[in-house]
PDB file of C-alpha atoms in Angstrom:
ATOM      1  CA  MET T   1      22.370  12.575  20.769  1.00 60.00           C
ATOM      2  CA  ILE T   2      18.664  10.813  21.358  1.00 62.00           C
ATOM      3  CA  THR T   3      17.025  13.960  21.700  1.00 74.00           C
ATOM      4  CA  LEU T   4      18.002  15.190  17.617  1.00 76.00           C
ATOM      5  CA  VAL T   5      17.779  11.749  16.097  1.00 74.00           C
ATOM      6  CA  LEU T   6      13.967  12.341  17.949  1.00 74.00           C
ATOM      7  CA  SER T   7      13.594  15.544  16.001  1.00 78.00           C
ATOM      8  CA  ILE T   8      14.910  14.434  13.174  1.00 81.00           C
ATOM      9  CA  LEU T   9      12.962  11.829  12.754  1.00 79.00           C
ATOM     10  CA  SER T  10       9.752  13.916  13.506  1.00 80.00           C
ATOM     11  CA  ILE T  11      10.185  15.875  10.998  1.00 84.00           C
ATOM     12  CA  LEU T  12      11.689  13.425   8.682  1.00 86.00           C
ATOM     13  CA  SER T  13       7.785  11.899   9.425  1.00 85.00           C
ATOM     14  CA  VAL T  14       5.856  15.022   8.897  1.00 86.00           C
ATOM     15  CA  THR T  15       7.886  15.360   5.672  1.00 90.00           C
ATOM     16  CA  GLU T  16       6.394  12.938   4.317  1.00 90.00           C
ATOM     17  CA  PHE T  17       3.533  12.758   5.507  1.00 91.00           C
ATOM     18  CA  VAL T  18       2.142  16.093   3.717  1.00 92.00           C
ATOM     19  CA  LEU T  19       4.443  15.427   0.939  1.00 92.00           C
ATOM     20  CA  GLY T  20       1.574  11.976   0.901  1.00 92.00           C
ATOM     21  CA  ASN T  21      -1.423  13.308   1.071  1.00 94.00           C
ATOM     22  CA  PHE T  22      -0.355  16.105  -1.515  1.00 93.00           C
ATOM     23  CA  THR T  23       0.028  13.094  -3.819  1.00 93.00           C
ATOM     24  CA  ASN T  24      -2.356  11.058  -3.325  1.00 94.00           C
ATOM     25  CA  GLY T  25      -4.263  14.092  -3.153  1.00 94.00           C
ATOM     26  CA  PHE T  26      -3.752  15.264  -6.711  1.00 94.00           C
ATOM     27  CA  ILE T  27      -3.493  11.171  -8.383  1.00 93.00           C
ATOM     28  CA  ALA T  28      -7.375  11.426  -6.802  1.00 94.00           C
ATOM     29  CA  LEU T  29      -8.016  15.397  -7.672  1.00 93.00           C
ATOM     30  CA  VAL T  30      -6.979  15.142 -11.069  1.00 93.00           C
ATOM     31  CA  ASN T  31      -8.906  11.552 -12.408  1.00 92.00           C
ATOM     32  CA  CYS T  32     -12.065  12.251 -10.548  1.00 92.00           C
ATOM     33  CA  ASN T  33     -11.366  15.970 -12.810  1.00 90.00           C
ATOM     34  CA  ASP T  34     -11.544  14.103 -15.953  1.00 89.00           C
ATOM     35  CA  TRP T  35     -13.825  12.169 -14.633  1.00 90.00           C
ATOM     36  CA  VAL T  36     -16.219  14.146 -14.089  1.00 90.00           C
ATOM     37  CA  ARG T  37     -14.533  15.548 -17.638  1.00 90.00           C
ATOM     38  CA  ARG T  38     -15.427  12.218 -19.725  1.00 87.00           C
ATOM     39  CA  GLN T  39     -17.852  11.770 -18.122  1.00 86.00           C
ATOM     40  CA  LYS T  40     -16.227   8.449 -17.826  1.00 86.00           C
ATOM     41  CA  ILE T  41     -12.811   6.609 -16.257  1.00 87.00           C
ATOM     42  CA  SER T  42     -11.338   3.815 -17.006  1.00 87.00           C
ATOM     43  CA  SER T  43     -10.056   0.718 -14.802  1.00 86.00           C
ATOM     44  CA  ALA T  44      -7.499   2.098 -13.938  1.00 86.00           C
ATOM     45  CA  ASP T  45      -8.136   5.214 -13.330  1.00 90.00           C
ATOM     46  CA  GLY T  46     -10.209   4.076 -10.733  1.00 91.00           C
ATOM     47  CA  LEU T  47      -7.811   1.656  -8.851  1.00 92.00           C
ATOM     48  CA  LEU T  48      -5.739   4.564  -8.764  1.00 92.00           C
ATOM     49  CA  THR T  49      -8.067   6.785  -7.148  1.00 94.00           C
ATOM     50  CA  ALA T  50      -9.431   3.647  -4.753  1.00 94.00           C
ATOM     51  CA  LEU T  51      -5.879   3.947  -4.416  1.00 94.00           C
ATOM     52  CA  ALA T  52      -5.241   7.060  -3.860  1.00 94.00           C
ATOM     53  CA  VAL T  53      -8.018   7.918  -1.655  1.00 94.00           C
ATOM     54  CA  CYS T  54      -6.722   4.357   0.635  1.00 94.00           C
ATOM     55  CA  ARG T  55      -3.374   6.089   1.655  1.00 93.00           C
ATOM     56  CA  ILE T  56      -4.756   9.986   2.366  1.00 94.00           C
ATOM     57  CA  PHE T  57      -7.071   7.660   5.226  1.00 94.00           C
ATOM     58  CA  LEU T  58      -4.041   5.296   6.470  1.00 92.00           C
ATOM     59  CA  LEU T  59      -2.002   8.590   6.112  1.00 92.00           C
ATOM     60  CA  TRP T  60      -4.339   9.733   8.492  1.00 92.00           C
ATOM     61  CA  THR T  61      -4.843   6.863  10.939  1.00 90.00           C
ATOM     62  CA  ILE T  62      -1.442   5.569  10.987  1.00 86.00           C
ATOM     63  CA  LEU T  63      -0.500   9.991  12.239  1.00 84.00           C
ATOM     64  CA  ILE T  64      -3.779   9.828  15.081  1.00 84.00           C
ATOM     65  CA  ASN T  65      -2.392   6.268  16.161  1.00 79.00           C
ATOM     66  CA  TRP T  66       0.999   7.629  16.848  1.00 77.00           C
ATOM     67  CA  TYR T  67      -0.274  11.195  18.633  1.00 76.00           C
ATOM     68  CA  ALA T  68      -3.017   9.306  21.000  1.00 72.00           C
ATOM     69  CA  THR T  69      -0.274   6.775  21.306  1.00 69.00           C
ATOM     70  CA  THR T  70       3.509   9.416  21.933  1.00 67.00           C
ATOM     71  CA  CYS T  71       1.390  12.519  23.049  1.00 67.00           C
ATOM     72  CA  ASN T  72      -1.907  11.752  24.094  1.00 63.00           C
ATOM     73  CA  PRO T  73      -2.266   8.354  26.162  1.00 61.00           C
ATOM     74  CA  ALA T  74      -5.751   9.717  27.316  1.00 61.00           C
ATOM     75  CA  LEU T  75      -7.137   8.972  23.572  1.00 62.00           C
ATOM     76  CA  TYR T  76      -5.878   5.704  24.763  1.00 59.00           C
ATOM     77  CA  SER T  77      -9.332   4.805  24.797  1.00 63.00           C
ATOM     78  CA  LEU T  78     -10.211   5.861  20.834  1.00 71.00           C
ATOM     79  CA  ARG T  79      -7.277   2.698  20.789  1.00 73.00           C
ATOM     80  CA  ILE T  80     -10.772   0.273  18.665  1.00 77.00           C
ATOM     81  CA  ILE T  81     -11.409   2.744  16.713  1.00 82.00           C
ATOM     82  CA  ILE T  82      -7.771   4.255  15.625  1.00 82.00           C
ATOM     83  CA  TYR T  83      -6.984   0.384  15.599  1.00 82.00           C
ATOM     84  CA  VAL T  84     -10.165  -0.781  13.331  1.00 85.00           C
ATOM     85  CA  ALA T  85     -10.167   2.376  10.842  1.00 88.00           C
ATOM     86  CA  TRP T  86      -5.860   1.423  10.560  1.00 88.00           C
ATOM     87  CA  THR T  87      -7.674  -2.835   9.453  1.00 88.00           C
ATOM     88  CA  VAL T  88      -9.835  -1.248   6.851  1.00 91.00           C
ATOM     89  CA  SER T  89      -7.846   1.576   5.382  1.00 91.00           C
ATOM     90  CA  ASN T  90      -4.474  -0.527   5.392  1.00 90.00           C
ATOM     91  CA  HIS T  91      -5.734  -4.017   3.888  1.00 91.00           C
ATOM     92  CA  PHE T  92      -7.603  -2.005   0.578  1.00 92.00           C
ATOM     93  CA  SER T  93      -4.277  -0.004   0.083  1.00 91.00           C
ATOM     94  CA  ASN T  94      -2.845  -3.176  -0.019  1.00 90.00           C
ATOM     95  CA  TRP T  95      -5.021  -4.872  -2.200  1.00 92.00           C
ATOM     96  CA  LEU T  96      -6.090  -2.003  -4.826  1.00 92.00           C
ATOM     97  CA  ALA T  97      -1.851  -2.184  -5.040  1.00 90.00           C
ATOM     98  CA  THR T  98      -1.723  -5.655  -5.789  1.00 91.00           C
ATOM     99  CA  SER T  99      -4.895  -5.225  -8.017  1.00 91.00           C
ATOM    100  CA  LEU T 100      -2.843  -2.716 -10.347  1.00 89.00           C
ATOM    101  CA  SER T 101       0.224  -5.095  -9.636  1.00 88.00           C
ATOM    102  CA  ILE T 102      -2.013  -8.047 -12.470  1.00 90.00           C
ATOM    103  CA  PHE T 103      -4.133  -5.758 -13.835  1.00 89.00           C
ATOM    104  CA  TYR T 104      -1.373  -4.628 -15.389  1.00 85.00           C
ATOM    105  CA  LEU T 105       0.445  -8.810 -15.522  1.00 87.00           C
ATOM    106  CA  LEU T 106      -3.756  -8.814 -17.456  1.00 88.00           C
ATOM    107  CA  LYS T 107      -2.682  -6.865 -19.567  1.00 85.00           C
ATOM    108  CA  ILE T 108       0.458  -6.398 -21.218  1.00 83.00           C
ATOM    109  CA  ALA T 109       1.835  -9.803 -20.697  1.00 82.00           C
ATOM    110  CA  ASN T 110       1.404 -11.531 -23.441  1.00 81.00           C
ATOM    111  CA  PHE T 111       0.581 -16.408 -22.593  1.00 82.00           C
ATOM    112  CA  SER T 112      -0.201 -18.546 -24.785  1.00 79.00           C
ATOM    113  CA  SER T 113      -1.732 -20.344 -21.405  1.00 82.00           C
ATOM    114  CA  LEU T 114      -5.936 -20.572 -21.738  1.00 86.00           C
ATOM    115  CA  ILE T 115      -6.480 -20.167 -18.305  1.00 86.00           C
ATOM    116  CA  PHE T 116      -4.167 -16.532 -19.072  1.00 85.00           C
ATOM    117  CA  LEU T 117      -6.515 -15.936 -22.088  1.00 85.00           C
ATOM    118  CA  HIS T 118      -9.582 -16.049 -19.762  1.00 85.00           C
ATOM    119  CA  LEU T 119      -8.293 -13.746 -17.007  1.00 85.00           C
ATOM    120  CA  LYS T 120      -6.794 -11.251 -18.977  1.00 86.00           C
ATOM    121  CA  TRP T 121     -10.750 -10.490 -20.968  1.00 87.00           C
ATOM    122  CA  ARG T 122     -12.237 -10.504 -17.638  1.00 87.00           C
ATOM    123  CA  VAL T 123      -9.742  -8.121 -16.280  1.00 87.00           C
ATOM    124  CA  LYS T 124     -12.438  -6.183 -14.356  1.00 86.00           C
ATOM    125  CA  SER T 125     -14.465  -8.992 -12.863  1.00 88.00           C
ATOM    126  CA  VAL T 126     -11.439  -9.940 -11.912  1.00 88.00           C
ATOM    127  CA  VAL T 127     -10.198  -7.357  -9.694  1.00 88.00           C
ATOM    128  CA  LEU T 128     -13.286  -6.730  -8.584  1.00 89.00           C
ATOM    129  CA  MET T 129     -14.086 -10.749  -7.396  1.00 90.00           C
ATOM    130  CA  MET T 130     -10.477 -10.603  -5.513  1.00 89.00           C
ATOM    131  CA  MET T 131     -11.971  -7.752  -4.098  1.00 89.00           C
ATOM    132  CA  LEU T 132     -15.218  -8.985  -2.910  1.00 89.00           C
ATOM    133  CA  GLY T 133     -12.930 -11.813  -1.481  1.00 89.00           C
ATOM    134  CA  THR T 134     -10.762 -10.388  -0.007  1.00 89.00           C
ATOM    135  CA  SER T 135     -13.452  -7.793   1.520  1.00 88.00           C
ATOM    136  CA  VAL T 136     -14.589 -11.457   4.019  1.00 87.00           C
ATOM    137  CA  ILE T 137     -10.972 -11.803   4.919  1.00 86.00           C
ATOM    138  CA  LEU T 138     -11.078  -8.369   6.330  1.00 89.00           C
ATOM    139  CA  LEU T 139     -14.546  -9.158   8.022  1.00 88.00           C
ATOM    140  CA  PHE T 140     -13.288 -11.494  10.298  1.00 85.00           C
ATOM    141  CA  GLU T 141     -10.037  -9.431  10.875  1.00 83.00           C
ATOM    142  CA  VAL T 142     -11.965  -6.900  12.133  1.00 85.00           C
ATOM    143  CA  ALA T 143     -14.058  -8.893  14.350  1.00 84.00           C
ATOM    144  CA  VAL T 144     -10.718 -10.599  15.910  1.00 80.00           C
ATOM    145  CA  SER T 145      -8.321  -7.952  16.476  1.00 77.00           C
ATOM    146  CA  SER T 146     -11.792  -5.797  17.751  1.00 78.00           C
ATOM    147  CA  ILE T 147     -12.334  -7.825  20.568  1.00 78.00           C
ATOM    148  CA  ASP T 148      -8.549  -8.193  20.923  1.00 72.00           C
ATOM    149  CA  GLU T 149      -8.200  -4.298  21.217  1.00 70.00           C
ATOM    150  CA  THR T 150     -11.553  -4.176  23.303  1.00 72.00           C
ATOM    151  CA  ILE T 151     -10.361  -6.722  26.324  1.00 71.00           C
ATOM    152  CA  GLN T 152      -6.689  -4.880  26.062  1.00 65.00           C
ATOM    153  CA  THR T 153      -7.697  -1.376  26.783  1.00 62.00           C
ATOM    154  CA  SER T 154     -10.431  -2.753  29.336  1.00 64.00           C
ATOM    155  CA  GLU T 155      -7.901  -4.341  30.824  1.00 57.00           C
ATOM    156  CA  TYR T 156      -5.400  -0.965  30.478  1.00 53.00           C
ATOM    157  CA  GLU T 157      -8.233   1.242  31.936  1.00 52.00           C
ATOM    158  CA  ARG T 158      -8.391  -1.194  35.462  1.00 56.00           C
ATOM    159  CA  ASN T 159      -4.714  -1.226  35.672  1.00 52.00           C
ATOM    160  CA  ILE T 160      -4.766  -5.523  35.356  1.00 50.00           C
ATOM    161  CA  THR T 161      -1.277  -6.223  34.653  1.00 50.00           C
ATOM    162  CA  GLU T 162      -2.365 -10.210  34.935  1.00 49.00           C
ATOM    163  CA  LYS T 163      -2.750 -12.570  31.645  1.00 53.00           C
ATOM    164  CA  THR T 164      -4.874 -15.035  30.721  1.00 60.00           C
ATOM    165  CA  LYS T 165      -5.196 -16.908  28.684  1.00 67.00           C
ATOM    166  CA  LEU T 166      -7.996 -16.007  26.275  1.00 65.00           C
ATOM    167  CA  ARG T 167      -6.171 -13.016  26.032  1.00 67.00           C
ATOM    168  CA  ASP T 168      -2.811 -14.984  24.986  1.00 69.00           C
ATOM    169  CA  ILE T 169      -5.192 -16.346  21.900  1.00 73.00           C
ATOM    170  CA  LEU T 170      -6.799 -13.607  20.798  1.00 71.00           C
ATOM    171  CA  HIS T 171      -3.717 -11.648  21.235  1.00 70.00           C
ATOM    172  CA  LEU T 172      -1.832 -14.436  19.271  1.00 77.00           C
ATOM    173  CA  SER T 173      -4.228 -14.957  16.696  1.00 76.00           C
ATOM    174  CA  ASN T 174      -4.758 -10.884  16.156  1.00 74.00           C
ATOM    175  CA  MET T 175      -0.421 -11.049  15.142  1.00 78.00           C
ATOM    176  CA  THR T 176      -0.929 -13.564  13.152  1.00 81.00           C
ATOM    177  CA  LEU T 177      -3.720 -12.286  10.540  1.00 81.00           C
ATOM    178  CA  LEU T 178      -2.542  -9.760  10.554  1.00 80.00           C
ATOM    179  CA  THR T 179       1.085 -10.671   9.473  1.00 81.00           C
ATOM    180  CA  LEU T 180      -1.009 -12.914   6.837  1.00 83.00           C
ATOM    181  CA  THR T 181      -2.790 -10.283   5.593  1.00 82.00           C
ATOM    182  CA  SER T 182       0.113  -8.522   5.410  1.00 81.00           C
ATOM    183  CA  PHE T 183       2.099 -11.603   3.719  1.00 85.00           C
ATOM    184  CA  ILE T 184       0.414 -12.934   1.530  1.00 88.00           C
ATOM    185  CA  PRO T 185      -0.509  -9.879  -1.181  1.00 89.00           C
ATOM    186  CA  PHE T 186       3.138  -9.040  -1.110  1.00 87.00           C
ATOM    187  CA  THR T 187       3.143 -12.905  -2.606  1.00 89.00           C
ATOM    188  CA  VAL T 188       0.726 -12.359  -4.876  1.00 90.00           C
ATOM    189  CA  SER T 189       2.286  -8.835  -6.162  1.00 87.00           C
ATOM    190  CA  LEU T 190       5.853 -10.384  -7.019  1.00 88.00           C
ATOM    191  CA  THR T 191       4.733 -13.249  -8.897  1.00 89.00           C
ATOM    192  CA  SER T 192       3.215 -10.563 -11.634  1.00 87.00           C
ATOM    193  CA  PHE T 193       6.372  -8.977 -11.878  1.00 85.00           C
ATOM    194  CA  LEU T 194       7.824 -12.223 -12.120  1.00 88.00           C
ATOM    195  CA  LEU T 195       4.991 -13.600 -13.674  1.00 88.00           C
ATOM    196  CA  LEU T 196       6.332  -9.956 -16.116  1.00 84.00           C
ATOM    197  CA  ILE T 197       9.504 -10.937 -16.345  1.00 85.00           C
ATOM    198  CA  PHE T 198       8.872 -13.914 -17.858  1.00 86.00           C
ATOM    199  CA  SER T 199       7.084 -12.264 -20.375  1.00 83.00           C
ATOM    200  CA  LEU T 200       9.491  -8.922 -21.491  1.00 79.00           C
ATOM    201  CA  TRP T 201      11.719 -11.889 -22.336  1.00 81.00           C
ATOM    202  CA  LYS T 202       9.508 -13.806 -24.001  1.00 79.00           C
ATOM    203  CA  HIS T 203       8.904 -11.082 -25.897  1.00 72.00           C
ATOM    204  CA  LEU T 204      13.183 -10.031 -25.734  1.00 74.00           C
ATOM    205  CA  ARG T 205      13.728 -13.473 -27.757  1.00 76.00           C
ATOM    206  CA  LYS T 206      11.138 -12.728 -30.739  1.00 74.00           C
ATOM    207  CA  MET T 207      12.369  -9.413 -31.348  1.00 69.00           C
ATOM    208  CA  LYS T 208      16.009 -10.391 -31.387  1.00 68.00           C
ATOM    209  CA  PHE T 209      16.102 -10.668 -35.283  1.00 60.00           C
ATOM    210  CA  ASN T 210      13.929  -7.372 -35.143  1.00 60.00           C
ATOM    211  CA  SER T 211      15.755  -4.116 -35.624  1.00 54.00           C
ATOM    212  CA  LYS T 212      13.700  -2.149 -33.007  1.00 55.00           C
ATOM    213  CA  GLY T 213      15.156  -3.883 -31.053  1.00 52.00           C
ATOM    214  CA  SER T 214      14.767  -2.205 -27.554  1.00 52.00           C
ATOM    215  CA  GLN T 215      12.510   0.776 -28.382  1.00 58.00           C
ATOM    216  CA  ASP T 216       8.821  -1.346 -29.642  1.00 66.00           C
ATOM    217  CA  PRO T 217       6.621  -0.565 -28.185  1.00 72.00           C
ATOM    218  CA  SER T 218       4.809  -3.938 -25.894  1.00 69.00           C
ATOM    219  CA  THR T 219       9.170  -3.282 -24.750  1.00 72.00           C
ATOM    220  CA  LYS T 220       8.944  -0.216 -23.158  1.00 74.00           C
ATOM    221  CA  VAL T 221       4.928  -0.614 -21.446  1.00 76.00           C
ATOM    222  CA  HIS T 222       6.871  -4.640 -19.997  1.00 72.00           C
ATOM    223  CA  ILE T 223       9.620  -2.347 -18.175  1.00 76.00           C
ATOM    224  CA  LYS T 224       7.025   0.486 -17.808  1.00 75.00           C
ATOM    225  CA  ALA T 225       5.074  -1.707 -15.928  1.00 75.00           C
ATOM    226  CA  MET T 226       7.785  -3.231 -13.896  1.00 76.00           C
ATOM    227  CA  GLN T 227       8.804   0.076 -12.552  1.00 76.00           C
ATOM    228  CA  THR T 228       5.645   0.432 -11.728  1.00 77.00           C
ATOM    229  CA  VAL T 229       5.341  -3.264  -9.453  1.00 79.00           C
ATOM    230  CA  ILE T 230       9.450  -2.763  -8.618  1.00 82.00           C
ATOM    231  CA  SER T 231       8.425   0.257  -6.216  1.00 81.00           C
ATOM    232  CA  PHE T 232       5.469  -0.756  -4.957  1.00 81.00           C
ATOM    233  CA  LEU T 233       7.366  -3.873  -4.197  1.00 84.00           C
ATOM    234  CA  PHE T 234      10.105  -2.443  -2.419  1.00 86.00           C
ATOM    235  CA  LEU T 235       8.661  -0.072  -0.368  1.00 86.00           C
ATOM    236  CA  PHE T 236       5.914  -2.886   0.541  1.00 85.00           C
ATOM    237  CA  ALA T 237       8.526  -5.038   1.572  1.00 85.00           C
ATOM    238  CA  ILE T 238       9.442  -2.098   3.252  1.00 86.00           C
ATOM    239  CA  TYR T 239       6.057  -1.345   4.803  1.00 85.00           C
ATOM    240  CA  THR T 240       5.196  -4.816   5.758  1.00 81.00           C
ATOM    241  CA  LEU T 241       8.391  -6.049   7.764  1.00 83.00           C
ATOM    242  CA  THR T 242       7.633  -2.359   9.628  1.00 82.00           C
ATOM    243  CA  VAL T 243       4.139  -3.629  10.288  1.00 78.00           C
ATOM    244  CA  ILE T 244       5.313  -7.684  11.007  1.00 77.00           C
ATOM    245  CA  LEU T 245       8.124  -6.315  14.141  1.00 78.00           C
ATOM    246  CA  THR T 246       5.067  -3.286  15.365  1.00 75.00           C
ATOM    247  CA  ILE T 247       2.994  -6.344  16.149  1.00 70.00           C
ATOM    248  CA  TRP T 248       5.916  -9.346  17.400  1.00 69.00           C
ATOM    249  CA  ASN T 249       7.766  -6.929  19.252  1.00 65.00           C
ATOM    250  CA  SER T 250       4.546  -4.726  20.577  1.00 58.00           C
ATOM    251  CA  ASN T 251       7.555  -4.422  24.657  1.00 56.00           C
ATOM    252  CA  GLU T 252      10.517  -2.566  22.092  1.00 51.00           C
ATOM    253  CA  LEU T 253       7.396   0.789  21.257  1.00 52.00           C
ATOM    254  CA  GLN T 254       8.075   1.707  24.781  1.00 52.00           C
ATOM    255  CA  LYS T 255      10.868   3.085  23.620  1.00 63.00           C
ATOM    256  CA  GLU T 256      10.236   6.290  21.698  1.00 65.00           C
ATOM    257  CA  LEU T 257      13.069   6.019  19.403  1.00 70.00           C
ATOM    258  CA  VAL T 258      11.839   3.177  18.085  1.00 71.00           C
ATOM    259  CA  ARG T 259       8.568   4.211  17.671  1.00 72.00           C
ATOM    260  CA  MET T 260       9.656   7.037  15.538  1.00 75.00           C
ATOM    261  CA  LEU T 261      11.960   4.438  14.456  1.00 77.00           C
ATOM    262  CA  PHE T 262       8.397   2.825  13.291  1.00 76.00           C
ATOM    263  CA  GLN T 263       6.393   5.746  12.624  1.00 77.00           C
ATOM    264  CA  VAL T 264       9.196   7.234   9.949  1.00 82.00           C
ATOM    265  CA  PHE T 265       8.931   3.378   7.656  1.00 82.00           C
ATOM    266  CA  ALA T 266       5.236   3.351   7.900  1.00 83.00           C
ATOM    267  CA  ILE T 267       4.633   6.535   6.330  1.00 87.00           C
ATOM    268  CA  THR T 268       7.756   6.475   3.297  1.00 88.00           C
ATOM    269  CA  TYR T 269       5.261   3.174   1.346  1.00 87.00           C
ATOM    270  CA  PRO T 270       2.294   4.872   0.967  1.00 88.00           C
ATOM    271  CA  SER T 271       3.372   8.438   0.398  1.00 87.00           C
ATOM    272  CA  MET T 272       6.597   7.315  -1.784  1.00 87.00           C
ATOM    273  CA  HIS T 273       4.905   5.113  -4.049  1.00 86.00           C
ATOM    274  CA  SER T 274       2.627   7.593  -5.398  1.00 87.00           C
ATOM    275  CA  PHE T 275       4.874   9.523  -6.805  1.00 86.00           C
ATOM    276  CA  PHE T 276       6.250   6.434  -9.091  1.00 85.00           C
ATOM    277  CA  LEU T 277       2.617   6.355  -9.434  1.00 86.00           C
ATOM    278  CA  ILE T 278       2.749   9.812 -11.011  1.00 88.00           C
ATOM    279  CA  TRP T 279       6.474   9.742 -12.635  1.00 84.00           C
ATOM    280  CA  THR T 280       5.181   6.698 -14.645  1.00 82.00           C
ATOM    281  CA  ASN T 281       1.637   7.358 -15.799  1.00 84.00           C
ATOM    282  CA  ARG T 282       1.864   9.919 -18.204  1.00 85.00           C
ATOM    283  CA  LYS T 283      -1.909  12.402 -18.256  1.00 87.00           C
ATOM    284  CA  LEU T 284      -0.976  12.715 -14.154  1.00 88.00           C
ATOM    285  CA  LYS T 285       3.165  12.758 -14.907  1.00 86.00           C
ATOM    286  CA  GLN T 286       2.345  16.303 -17.555  1.00 87.00           C
ATOM    287  CA  THR T 287      -0.200  17.258 -15.041  1.00 87.00           C
ATOM    288  CA  PHE T 288       1.711  17.240 -12.936  1.00 84.00           C
ATOM    289  CA  LEU T 289       4.548  18.707 -14.930  1.00 85.00           C
ATOM    290  CA  SER T 290       2.270  22.160 -15.981  1.00 83.00           C
ATOM    291  CA  PHE T 291       1.056  21.915 -12.465  1.00 77.00           C
ATOM    292  CA  LEU T 292       5.456  22.690 -11.335  1.00 73.00           C
ATOM    293  CA  TRP T 293       5.872  25.461 -13.635  1.00 73.00           C
ATOM    294  CA  GLN T 294       2.873  27.119 -14.687  1.00 65.00           C
ATOM    295  CA  PRO T 295       3.756  29.427 -11.121  1.00 58.00           C
ATOM    296  CA  ARG T 296       7.405  29.757 -12.713  1.00 57.00           C
ATOM    297  CA  CYS T 297       4.766  30.879 -16.500  1.00 53.00           C
TER     298      CYS T 297
END
């Protein structure tokens, strides 16, 4: 029974990996092709392209880490490189998706606050400064995780089982930092979603005597942006919970079934969210449908 479940989870994991690479590659290819053709790219398309590229790297690091842990323990010595690669790709994947949520909020929402209007007029600078600011956190995160993984790898190779106070402090610091860096972008995206709901509510109150009702363009744009953000929040919540459980329950990962289950949940986020991004983007959706129908024609 356990063998059957493991086989199903393995097939599901590989399927998600292939589909994730296809959808993210599709987003990057379409936007890059449009960039070359028009000699310019919009801010939204630039964010989507960078996000797609980062998610491809994230998918590969997750798969390589699973292979090194499960199928080929001889690659344990490369654990530091794999872990740093995952940390970097995970960081940019999370924060680029969060930047996209903030971009939608500032471009679509309508508030009379002077601070909001100031940010709305400088949306590109806001996104750029946020990415640069979080890069400082990334450097600190890479440094702590590298030291922690170096100590653990050294002890594993020398077969040392006794724990030291320094190792415990470093490992606890690394787990706490990873938890915070996963939780903060989720909180920011959730705040953006709630503000979009509030903005839509205010807009509908103004439009309640309008014959167009919910058919006016602003309402449609609000709803489409909310669909994109809520799909991201749902999948990101699963991914964040998986990462936190992986960090704080490392002993449970010795069980192959639990490890494989976590693997499936981890790959779901960078794979499935890209489908929602394609489906809610008019240009990507039209190109994708044309791609599907072309072989039949």
